[in-house]
Each structure stands twice: as structure tokens, then as C-alpha cells.
């Protein structure tokens, strides 16, 4: 253990999603790993789950590495995968071939680290969030991470235990209240949008043919902007009270939810690292108070 490491058993880590904007989160996490900061619990939504699991498996650099390598690879994601499989991110490639063969996810390290890790998914039949605790780095965990990351319209629901699930961000974009309910009164939150960002109302009518058979998901998407904005307001209120330390991009990231640009991937990651390094002293002050 590093002498200057921070072991924080009562402090949680909350990771927002955002598709490829999650490269910002990966940069923040790799910087925190380099500082020796470890948390008492981690919860991730969508890309926050898919990328955040590498923090628990102690694999800094892996998220950047495989995204730089495969972001332009048609096996990874794209219209071709959507037309062939119904998923814009190819499930077999992303959740089987890549983590098992091409750039292995270190399952033994994930399981050996005692930090509890929760993903967030949305029950496609109720529209409500679920919070599976991932204790094994097995196919079930990969299925939950896939479900947490399965964007509606461009992904099929993922069937687990006889139920259907989609992207956790539909029902709970920033699960800070969930972490508080689990006993983590103080939390570090990583957002992928800059300060002041609020989501506008969704225009669902073009996508209704693809949401047929998913009325609860359609209803959740219709209220999502209000729920998201309330979640951001809550984070900011808890930040003002000193209960939360927030990492957020200093400005709109130069990458969208979907991107094939290696330059944009690298830039989003670099901004995350730079943001964490720049705020290191403030973070250490805040952690020292906890």
C-alpha cells in the first residue's frame, strides 16, 4: 500500500454514464488510482459501470487502450452491428471477445478487491431502477454491465433471470441517493457534463415505433429530463453542504455519446486526468475532513 494512499471505507464513489463521454470518467479514475485513493463502495451507471469496473480490478489505462484500439473497428459498434444484431454496440464483441481475449478484464483482481460494486439498470417492464451488486467477474456481471449500458432504441433489452433490462440512466442517471441509502453519507461524484448543464425535454415521437412493447420505458424517457435535472440539483445541494465532492468537465467535452474519433477519445480522457490532477489538493482537503 502506498504511504500517501487514502483508504476511505465510509466514502462512496458515484459514476454517471454518458456513452463515450465516459472517457472523461476513465481519466479521472486513472488519476485517482495514481493518487492511491480507494473508496468504500462504488456505483456506476451505463458507461460509469462499464468503465468503472476497471477501477475495482486495478487496471488503469485499460479503458483508454481498448477504446483507442477499437473505436473505429466495425466489430465494436456501429450501424452495421445495429442492423445485424439489434444492438449498436456488438454484444458478443464488447462483452465476450474483448474482455476475455483481446484486452482481458482482470477478473481475479476484481473479485479480490473488497470494495462493493453496484451497477444500475432499468427494468424494461416497470421503468424502475435496479441495483445489482457485482461480486464475481463472470458472465452474469458482464450481462448486468451490458444491461446498464444498453441505450433504448439502439439496443435490445437484456434478459437476466427472466426479466428485461435496459440502460440504468433511463431510471437513475446519478444514483447519489442510492449510495446514501447504502450508508455512504459522503461521496465523490464523477459527472460527464459541465456545471450548469440541464437536459431539455425529450422528443420521443420519432422513436415510438422502436419503443412499441416498452410502455414503461417510454414513460420513463418522457419524464427523464425532469428526473435528471432534479438529480443534478440534488448533487449541487449536497456539494454545497460539503457532503459531496464533484469532478465535472470544465466545459462541454469534445466527444459525444457515440464517437469514432481517436483524437476525441484521447482528448476526453486527458481532460478527465487533468481535471483530477488539478483538483488533487482540494480533494485531499475534502477527504481529510471525512
Tab-separated table of N, CA and C in Angstrom, residues 62 65-66 69-70 73 75-76 92-94 96-105:
chain	number	residue	atom	x	y	z
A	62	UNK	N	-6.609	0.758	-19.095
A	62	UNK	CA	-7.277	-0.227	-19.950
A	62	UNK	C	-8.404	0.397	-20.767
A	65	UNK	N	-6.984	2.372	-23.564
A	65	UNK	CA	-6.290	1.497	-24.516
A	65	UNK	C	-7.255	0.804	-25.472
A	66	UNK	N	-8.307	0.176	-24.930
A	66	UNK	CA	-9.166	-0.574	-25.839
A	66	UNK	C	-10.080	0.340	-26.649
A	69	UNK	N	-7.970	1.521	-29.499
A	69	UNK	CA	-7.730	0.413	-30.426
A	69	UNK	C	-8.962	0.072	-31.249
A	70	UNK	N	-10.141	0.133	-30.628
A	70	UNK	CA	-11.319	-0.418	-31.296
A	70	UNK	C	-12.402	0.601	-31.656
A	73	UNK	N	-13.315	0.244	-35.099
A	73	UNK	CA	-13.496	-1.149	-35.513
A	73	UNK	C	-14.990	-1.443	-35.635
A	75	UNK	N	-16.476	-4.110	-35.577
A	75	UNK	CA	-16.934	-5.157	-34.665
A	75	UNK	C	-17.365	-4.571	-33.326
A	76	UNK	N	-16.848	-3.394	-32.989
A	76	UNK	CA	-17.090	-2.782	-31.685
A	76	UNK	C	-18.479	-2.165	-31.630
A	92	UNK	N	-21.634	-9.502	-28.463
A	92	UNK	CA	-20.672	-10.605	-28.429
A	92	UNK	C	-19.243	-10.079	-28.404
A	93	UNK	N	-18.980	-9.054	-29.197
A	93	UNK	CA	-17.626	-8.494	-29.239
A	93	UNK	C	-17.309	-7.738	-27.945
A	94	UNK	N	-18.221	-6.857	-27.524
A	94	UNK	CA	-17.935	-5.960	-26.402
A	94	UNK	C	-17.904	-6.673	-25.058
A	96	UNK	N	-17.868	-10.227	-24.557
A	96	UNK	CA	-17.283	-11.565	-24.538
A	96	UNK	C	-15.866	-11.535	-25.133
A	97	UNK	N	-15.762	-11.212	-26.439
A	97	UNK	CA	-14.459	-11.293	-27.107
A	97	UNK	C	-13.451	-10.308	-26.538
A	98	UNK	N	-13.856	-9.046	-26.392
A	98	UNK	CA	-12.918	-8.021	-25.929
A	98	UNK	C	-12.437	-8.290	-24.501
A	99	UNK	N	-13.341	-8.472	-23.520
A	99	UNK	CA	-12.857	-8.630	-22.137
A	99	UNK	C	-12.242	-9.983	-21.830
A	100	UNK	N	-12.477	-10.972	-22.688
A	100	UNK	CA	-11.912	-12.300	-22.436
A	100	UNK	C	-10.639	-12.567	-23.239
A	101	UNK	N	-10.531	-11.976	-24.440
A	101	UNK	CA	-9.452	-12.346	-25.343
A	101	UNK	C	-8.571	-11.164	-25.733
A	102	UNK	N	-9.181	-10.096	-26.232
A	102	UNK	CA	-8.405	-9.032	-26.867
A	102	UNK	C	-7.743	-8.084	-25.876
A	103	UNK	N	-8.433	-7.764	-24.781
A	103	UNK	CA	-7.860	-6.923	-23.723
A	103	UNK	C	-8.516	-7.361	-22.422
A	104	UNK	N	-8.026	-8.446	-21.832
A	104	UNK	CA	-8.758	-9.106	-20.748
A	104	UNK	C	-9.015	-8.226	-19.533
A	105	UNK	N	-10.232	-8.321	-19.063
A	105	UNK	CA	-10.631	-7.750	-17.775
A	105	UNK	C	-10.088	-8.675	-16.696
